[in-house]
PDB file of C-alpha atoms in Angstrom:
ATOM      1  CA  UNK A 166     -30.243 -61.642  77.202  1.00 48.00           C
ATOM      2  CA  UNK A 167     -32.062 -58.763  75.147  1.00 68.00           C
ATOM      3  CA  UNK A 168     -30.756 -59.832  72.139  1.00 81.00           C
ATOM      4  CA  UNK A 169     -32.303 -63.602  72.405  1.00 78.00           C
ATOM      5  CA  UNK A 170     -35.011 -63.028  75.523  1.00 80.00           C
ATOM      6  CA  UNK A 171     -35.412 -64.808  78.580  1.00 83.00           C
ATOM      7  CA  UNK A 172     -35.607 -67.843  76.927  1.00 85.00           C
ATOM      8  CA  UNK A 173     -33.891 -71.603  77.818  1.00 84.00           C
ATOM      9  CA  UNK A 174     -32.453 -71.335  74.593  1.00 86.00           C
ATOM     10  CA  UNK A 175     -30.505 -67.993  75.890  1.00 85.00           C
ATOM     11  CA  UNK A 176     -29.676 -68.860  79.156  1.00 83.00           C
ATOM     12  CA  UNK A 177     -28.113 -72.817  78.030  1.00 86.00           C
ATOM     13  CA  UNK A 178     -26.203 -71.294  74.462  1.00 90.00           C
ATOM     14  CA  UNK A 179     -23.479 -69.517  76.467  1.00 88.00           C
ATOM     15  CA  UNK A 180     -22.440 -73.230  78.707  1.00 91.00           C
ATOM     16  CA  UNK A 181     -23.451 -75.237  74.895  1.00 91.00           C
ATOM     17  CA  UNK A 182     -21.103 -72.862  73.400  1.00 94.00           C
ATOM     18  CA  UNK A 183     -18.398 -72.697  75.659  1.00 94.00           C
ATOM     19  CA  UNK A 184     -18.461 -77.146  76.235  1.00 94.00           C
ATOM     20  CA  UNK A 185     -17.901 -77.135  72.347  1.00 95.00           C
ATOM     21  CA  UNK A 186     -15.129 -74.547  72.634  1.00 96.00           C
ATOM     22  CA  UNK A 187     -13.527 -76.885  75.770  1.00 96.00           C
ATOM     23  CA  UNK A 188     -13.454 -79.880  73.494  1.00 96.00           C
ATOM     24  CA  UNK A 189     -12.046 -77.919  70.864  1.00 97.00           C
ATOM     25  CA  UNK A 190      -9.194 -76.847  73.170  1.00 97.00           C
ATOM     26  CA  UNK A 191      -9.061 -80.758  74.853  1.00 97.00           C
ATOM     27  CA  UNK A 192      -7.956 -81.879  71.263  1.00 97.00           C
ATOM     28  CA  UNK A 193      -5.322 -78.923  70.903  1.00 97.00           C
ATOM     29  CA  UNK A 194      -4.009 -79.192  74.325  1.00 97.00           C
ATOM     30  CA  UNK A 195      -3.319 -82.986  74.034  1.00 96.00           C
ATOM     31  CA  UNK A 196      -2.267 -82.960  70.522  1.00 96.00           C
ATOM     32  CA  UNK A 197       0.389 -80.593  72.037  1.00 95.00           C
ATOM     33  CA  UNK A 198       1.360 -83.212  74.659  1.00 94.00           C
ATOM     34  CA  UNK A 199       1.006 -86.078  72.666  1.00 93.00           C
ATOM     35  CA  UNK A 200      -0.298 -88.014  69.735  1.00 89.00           C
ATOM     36  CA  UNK A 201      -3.154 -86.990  67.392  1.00 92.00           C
ATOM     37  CA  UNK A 202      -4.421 -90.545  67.990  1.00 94.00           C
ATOM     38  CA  UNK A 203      -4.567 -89.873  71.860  1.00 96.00           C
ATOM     39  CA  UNK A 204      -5.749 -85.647  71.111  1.00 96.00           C
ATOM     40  CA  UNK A 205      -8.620 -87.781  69.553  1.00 96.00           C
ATOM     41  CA  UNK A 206      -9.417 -90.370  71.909  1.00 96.00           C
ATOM     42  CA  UNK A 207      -9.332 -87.604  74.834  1.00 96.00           C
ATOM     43  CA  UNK A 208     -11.739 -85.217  72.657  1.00 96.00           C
ATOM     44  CA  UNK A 209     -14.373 -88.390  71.898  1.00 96.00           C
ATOM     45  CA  UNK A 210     -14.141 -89.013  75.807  1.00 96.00           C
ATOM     46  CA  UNK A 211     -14.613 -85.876  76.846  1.00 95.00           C
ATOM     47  CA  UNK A 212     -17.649 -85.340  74.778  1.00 95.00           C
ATOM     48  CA  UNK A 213     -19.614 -88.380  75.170  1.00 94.00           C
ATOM     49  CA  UNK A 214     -18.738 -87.879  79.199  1.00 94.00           C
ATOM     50  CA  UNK A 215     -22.293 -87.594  80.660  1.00 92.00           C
ATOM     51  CA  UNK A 216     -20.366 -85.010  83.091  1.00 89.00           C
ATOM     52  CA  UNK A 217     -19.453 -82.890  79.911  1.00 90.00           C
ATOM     53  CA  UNK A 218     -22.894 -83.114  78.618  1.00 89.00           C
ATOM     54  CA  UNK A 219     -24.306 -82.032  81.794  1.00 87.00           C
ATOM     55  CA  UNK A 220     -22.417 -79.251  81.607  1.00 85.00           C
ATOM     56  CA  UNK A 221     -23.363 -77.700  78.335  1.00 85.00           C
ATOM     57  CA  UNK A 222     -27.094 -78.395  78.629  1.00 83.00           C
ATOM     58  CA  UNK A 223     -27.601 -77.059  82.218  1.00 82.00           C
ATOM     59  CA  UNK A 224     -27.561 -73.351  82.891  1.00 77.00           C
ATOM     60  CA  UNK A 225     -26.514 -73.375  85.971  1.00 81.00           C
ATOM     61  CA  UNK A 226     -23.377 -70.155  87.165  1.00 81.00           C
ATOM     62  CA  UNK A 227     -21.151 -73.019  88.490  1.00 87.00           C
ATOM     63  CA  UNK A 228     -21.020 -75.001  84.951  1.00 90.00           C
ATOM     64  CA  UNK A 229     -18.354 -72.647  83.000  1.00 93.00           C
ATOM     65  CA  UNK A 230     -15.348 -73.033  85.703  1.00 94.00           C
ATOM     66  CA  UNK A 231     -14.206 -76.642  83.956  1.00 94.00           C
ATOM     67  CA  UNK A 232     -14.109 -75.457  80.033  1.00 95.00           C
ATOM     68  CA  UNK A 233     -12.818 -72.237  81.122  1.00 96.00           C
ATOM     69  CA  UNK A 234     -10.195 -73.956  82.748  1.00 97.00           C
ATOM     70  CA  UNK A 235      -9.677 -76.694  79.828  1.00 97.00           C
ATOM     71  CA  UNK A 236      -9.671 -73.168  77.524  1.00 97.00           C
ATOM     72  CA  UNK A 237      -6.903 -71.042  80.113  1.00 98.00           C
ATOM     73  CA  UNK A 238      -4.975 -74.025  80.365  1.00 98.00           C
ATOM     74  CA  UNK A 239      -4.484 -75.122  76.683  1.00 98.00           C
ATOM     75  CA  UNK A 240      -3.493 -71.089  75.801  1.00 98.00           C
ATOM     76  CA  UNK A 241      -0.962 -71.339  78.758  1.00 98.00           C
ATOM     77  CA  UNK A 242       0.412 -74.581  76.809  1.00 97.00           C
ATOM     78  CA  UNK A 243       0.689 -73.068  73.725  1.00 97.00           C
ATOM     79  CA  UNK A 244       2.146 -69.850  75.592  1.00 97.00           C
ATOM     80  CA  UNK A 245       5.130 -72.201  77.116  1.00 97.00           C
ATOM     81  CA  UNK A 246       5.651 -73.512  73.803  1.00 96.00           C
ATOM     82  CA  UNK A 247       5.509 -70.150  71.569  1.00 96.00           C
ATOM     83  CA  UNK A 248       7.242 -68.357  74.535  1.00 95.00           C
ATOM     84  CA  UNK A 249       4.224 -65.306  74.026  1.00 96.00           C
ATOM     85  CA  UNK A 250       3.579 -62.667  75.864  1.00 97.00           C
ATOM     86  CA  UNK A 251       0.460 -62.126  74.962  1.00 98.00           C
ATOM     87  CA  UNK A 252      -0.904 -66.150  75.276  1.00 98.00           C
ATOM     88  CA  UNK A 253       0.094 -65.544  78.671  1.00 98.00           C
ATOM     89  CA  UNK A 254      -1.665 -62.506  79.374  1.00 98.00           C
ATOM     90  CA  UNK A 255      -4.715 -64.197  77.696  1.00 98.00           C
ATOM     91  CA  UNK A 256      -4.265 -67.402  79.352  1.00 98.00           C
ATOM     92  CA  UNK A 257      -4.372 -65.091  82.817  1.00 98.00           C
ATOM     93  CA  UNK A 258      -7.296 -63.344  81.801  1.00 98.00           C
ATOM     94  CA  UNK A 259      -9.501 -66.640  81.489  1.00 98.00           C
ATOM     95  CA  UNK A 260      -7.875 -67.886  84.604  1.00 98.00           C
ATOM     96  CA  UNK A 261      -9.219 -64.991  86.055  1.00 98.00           C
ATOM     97  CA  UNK A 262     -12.872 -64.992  84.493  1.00 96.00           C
ATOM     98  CA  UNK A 263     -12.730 -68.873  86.019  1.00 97.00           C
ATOM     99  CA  UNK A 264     -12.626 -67.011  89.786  1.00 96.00           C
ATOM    100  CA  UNK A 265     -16.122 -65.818  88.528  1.00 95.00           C
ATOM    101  CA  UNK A 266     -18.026 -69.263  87.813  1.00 92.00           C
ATOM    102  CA  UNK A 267     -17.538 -70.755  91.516  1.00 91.00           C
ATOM    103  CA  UNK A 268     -16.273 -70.742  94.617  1.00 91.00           C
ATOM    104  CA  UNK A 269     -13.821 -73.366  94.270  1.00 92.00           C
ATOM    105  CA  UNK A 270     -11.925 -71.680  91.904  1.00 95.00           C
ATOM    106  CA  UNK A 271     -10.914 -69.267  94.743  1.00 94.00           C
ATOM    107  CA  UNK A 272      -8.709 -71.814  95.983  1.00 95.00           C
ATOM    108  CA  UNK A 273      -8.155 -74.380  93.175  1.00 95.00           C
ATOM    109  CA  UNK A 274      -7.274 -71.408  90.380  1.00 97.00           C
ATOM    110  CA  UNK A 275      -4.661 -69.684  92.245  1.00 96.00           C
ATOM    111  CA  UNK A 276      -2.759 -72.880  93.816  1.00 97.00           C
ATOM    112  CA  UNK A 277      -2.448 -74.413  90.084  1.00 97.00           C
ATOM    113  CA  UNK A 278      -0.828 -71.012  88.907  1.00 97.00           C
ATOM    114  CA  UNK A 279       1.297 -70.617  92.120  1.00 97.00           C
ATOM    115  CA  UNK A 280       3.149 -74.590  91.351  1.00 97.00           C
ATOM    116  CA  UNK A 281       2.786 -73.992  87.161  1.00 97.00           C
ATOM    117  CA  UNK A 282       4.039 -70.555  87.347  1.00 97.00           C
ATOM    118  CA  UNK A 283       7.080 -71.599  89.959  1.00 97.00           C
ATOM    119  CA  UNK A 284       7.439 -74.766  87.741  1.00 97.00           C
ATOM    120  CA  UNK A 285       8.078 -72.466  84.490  1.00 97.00           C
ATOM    121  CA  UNK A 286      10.084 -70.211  86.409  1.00 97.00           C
ATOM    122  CA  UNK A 287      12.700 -72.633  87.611  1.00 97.00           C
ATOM    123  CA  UNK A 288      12.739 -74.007  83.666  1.00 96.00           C
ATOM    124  CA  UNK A 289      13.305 -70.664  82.525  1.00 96.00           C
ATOM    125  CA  UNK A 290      10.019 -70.915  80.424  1.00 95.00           C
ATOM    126  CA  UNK A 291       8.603 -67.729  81.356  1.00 97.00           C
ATOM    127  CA  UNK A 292      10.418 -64.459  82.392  1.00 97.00           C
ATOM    128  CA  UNK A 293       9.808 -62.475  85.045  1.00 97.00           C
ATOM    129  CA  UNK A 294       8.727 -59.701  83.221  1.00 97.00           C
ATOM    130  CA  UNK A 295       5.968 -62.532  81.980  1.00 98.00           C
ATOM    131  CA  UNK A 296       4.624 -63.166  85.124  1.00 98.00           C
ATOM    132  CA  UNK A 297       4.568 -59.793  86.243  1.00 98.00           C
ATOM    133  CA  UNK A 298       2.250 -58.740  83.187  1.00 98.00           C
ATOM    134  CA  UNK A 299       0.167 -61.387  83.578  1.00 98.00           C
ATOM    135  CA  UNK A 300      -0.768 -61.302  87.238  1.00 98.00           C
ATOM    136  CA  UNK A 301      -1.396 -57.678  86.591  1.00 98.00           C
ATOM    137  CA  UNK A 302      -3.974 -58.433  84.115  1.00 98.00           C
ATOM    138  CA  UNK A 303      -4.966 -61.148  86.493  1.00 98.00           C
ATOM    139  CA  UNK A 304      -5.583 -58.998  89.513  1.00 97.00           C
ATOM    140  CA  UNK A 305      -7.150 -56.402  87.348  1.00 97.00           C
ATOM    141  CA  UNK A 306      -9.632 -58.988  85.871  1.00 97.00           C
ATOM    142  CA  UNK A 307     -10.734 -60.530  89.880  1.00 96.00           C
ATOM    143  CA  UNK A 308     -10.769 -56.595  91.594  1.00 94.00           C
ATOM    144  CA  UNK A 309     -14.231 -56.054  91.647  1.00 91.00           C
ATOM    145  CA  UNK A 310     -14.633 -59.974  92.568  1.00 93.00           C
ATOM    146  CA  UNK A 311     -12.431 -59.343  95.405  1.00 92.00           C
ATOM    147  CA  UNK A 312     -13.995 -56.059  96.281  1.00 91.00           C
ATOM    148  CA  UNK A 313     -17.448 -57.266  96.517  1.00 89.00           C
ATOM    149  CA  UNK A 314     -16.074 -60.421  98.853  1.00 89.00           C
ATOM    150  CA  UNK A 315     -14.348 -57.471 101.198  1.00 91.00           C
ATOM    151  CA  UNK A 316     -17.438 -55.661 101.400  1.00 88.00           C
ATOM    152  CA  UNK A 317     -19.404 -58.373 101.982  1.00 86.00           C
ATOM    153  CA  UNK A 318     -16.932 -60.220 104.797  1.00 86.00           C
ATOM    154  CA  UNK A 319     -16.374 -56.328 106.706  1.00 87.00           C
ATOM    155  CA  UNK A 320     -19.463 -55.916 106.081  1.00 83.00           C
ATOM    156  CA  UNK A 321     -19.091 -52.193 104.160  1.00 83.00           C
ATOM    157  CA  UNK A 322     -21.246 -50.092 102.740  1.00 85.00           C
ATOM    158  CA  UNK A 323     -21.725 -50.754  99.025  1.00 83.00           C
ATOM    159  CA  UNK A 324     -19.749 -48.323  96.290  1.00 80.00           C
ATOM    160  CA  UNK A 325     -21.549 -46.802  93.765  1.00 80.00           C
ATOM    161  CA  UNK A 326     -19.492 -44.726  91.226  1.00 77.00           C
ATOM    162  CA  UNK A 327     -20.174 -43.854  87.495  1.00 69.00           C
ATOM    163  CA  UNK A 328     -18.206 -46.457  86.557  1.00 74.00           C
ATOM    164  CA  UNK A 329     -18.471 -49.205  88.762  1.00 69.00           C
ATOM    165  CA  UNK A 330     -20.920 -50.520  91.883  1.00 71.00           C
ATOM    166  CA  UNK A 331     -19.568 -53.123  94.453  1.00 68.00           C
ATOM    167  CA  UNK A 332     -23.057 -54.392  95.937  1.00 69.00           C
ATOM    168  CA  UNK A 333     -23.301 -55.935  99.469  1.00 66.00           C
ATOM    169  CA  UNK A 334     -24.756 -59.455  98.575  1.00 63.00           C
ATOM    170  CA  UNK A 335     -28.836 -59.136  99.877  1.00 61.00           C
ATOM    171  CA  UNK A 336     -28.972 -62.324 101.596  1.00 55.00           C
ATOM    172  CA  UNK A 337     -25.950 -61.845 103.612  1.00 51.00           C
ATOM    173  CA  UNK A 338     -26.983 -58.531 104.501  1.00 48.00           C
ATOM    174  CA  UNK A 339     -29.972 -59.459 105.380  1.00 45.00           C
ATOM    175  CA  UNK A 340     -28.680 -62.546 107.215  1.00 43.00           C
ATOM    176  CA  UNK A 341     -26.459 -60.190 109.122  1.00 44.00           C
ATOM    177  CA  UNK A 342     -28.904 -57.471 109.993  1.00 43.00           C
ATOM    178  CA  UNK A 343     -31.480 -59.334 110.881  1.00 40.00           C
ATOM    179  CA  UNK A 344     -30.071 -62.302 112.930  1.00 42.00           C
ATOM    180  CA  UNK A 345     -26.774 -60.796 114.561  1.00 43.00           C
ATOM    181  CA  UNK A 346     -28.103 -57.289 114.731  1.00 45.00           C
ATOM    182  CA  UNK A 347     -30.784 -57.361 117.328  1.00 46.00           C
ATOM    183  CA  UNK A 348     -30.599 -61.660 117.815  1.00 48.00           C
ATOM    184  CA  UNK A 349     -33.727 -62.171 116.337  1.00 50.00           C
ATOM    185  CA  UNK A 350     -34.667 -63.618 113.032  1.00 47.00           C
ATOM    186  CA  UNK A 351     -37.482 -62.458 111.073  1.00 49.00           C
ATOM    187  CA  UNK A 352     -37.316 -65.649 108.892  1.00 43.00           C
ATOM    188  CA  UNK A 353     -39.484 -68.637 110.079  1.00 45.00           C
ATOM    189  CA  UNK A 354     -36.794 -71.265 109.790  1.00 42.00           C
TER     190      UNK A 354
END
C-alpha cells in the first residue's frame, strides 16, 4: 500500500486485477476442455456475471479465493496435459495462497486436491514423485497459516523470531481472557 496509499483505488486493484487474470484463465482452461466457441461463451459469462463483478470491485479478504481457484485450477490442467513438474508445483502454490482468502477454503481446497490428486494417480497422470513435491511446496506455503490457527485454538503464546511472528488473533484472545478467564465480560453485549 506505500507505493499507491491508502486509497480505494489501492485496496480494489489487487481483486480488479486478479478477476481479469480469472477470466483470462476461464478462457484457457475451457479452451483446454473444449471448443474455442464454448472457451468464449464461458469467458463472456463469467465476466458479465454480476457475482464476478462483485468480486473485482469490492475489497473485501474473502473475494480472491474464486479467481485464485479458477487460476490454480487451469495451471493444474495444463500440468496434466504437459505432464510438468513445475505447473504442478505452481498450481500447489496458488492452491495454497487460496487457504489464505477464507475460511472455506480450509475444507473445500484440500478435499478437491485429495479426489483430483487420487483421480490422476489411478490414471497414471502424475507420479508420485509429483505429488510429493508439490504437497511439500503446499505445506510450506499454509505453515504459518496453520501455525497461527494452533496458537490461536491451544491458545499459545505468540512466536516472535527474526524471521517470522505467529500472532495470537486479538479478538480471540481477548474473547478468551476476558470471558472464560474470570466469567465475566468486560464488553457490554
Amino acid at each position: 500500500m506505500s507505493i499507491l496509499g491508502s486509497t480505494v483505488f489501492a485496496y480494489r486493484l489487487g481483486n480488479a486485477v486478479l478477476s481479469i487474470i480469472s477470466l483470462i484463465c476461464m478462457y484457457f482452461m475451457l479452451n483446454k476442455m473444449f471448443k474455442t466457441k464454448y472457451a468464449l461463451i464461458g469467458m463472456f459469462i463469467l465476466a458479465i456475471s454480476p457475482w464476478n463483478i462483485l468480486l473485482s470491485r469490492w475489497a473485501l479478504d474473502a473475494n480472491p479465493l474464486p479467481s485464485l481457484i479458477i487460476i490454480a485450477t487451469t495451471i493444474l490442467i495444463y500440468a496434466i496435459d504437459k505432464k510438468s513438474t513445475g505447473l504442478y508445483v505452481l498450481a500447489a502454490s496458488i492452491y495454497s495462497l487460496a487457504l489464505y482468502a477464507y475460511a472455506s477454503a480450509y475444507i473445500i481446497v484440500p478435499l478437491f486436491l485429495l479426489f483430483s490428486i487420487s483421480y490422476l494417480l489411478v490414471k497414471k497422470k502424475i507420479t508420485v514423485k509429483q505429488v510429493v513435491i508439490s504437497g511439500i511446496v503446499f505445506v510450506l506455503i499454509a505453515i504459518p497459516l496453520g501455525t497461527f490457527w494452533i496458537i490461536n485454538f491451544f491458545d499459545l503464546e505468540e512466536i516472535k523470531k527474526i524471521i517470522a511472528t505467529a500472532m495470537c488473533l486479538i479478538t480471540l484472545c481477548t474473547f478468551t481472557t476476558s470471558v472464560l478467564a474470570n466469567g465475566t465480560s468486560d464488553y457490554p453485549f
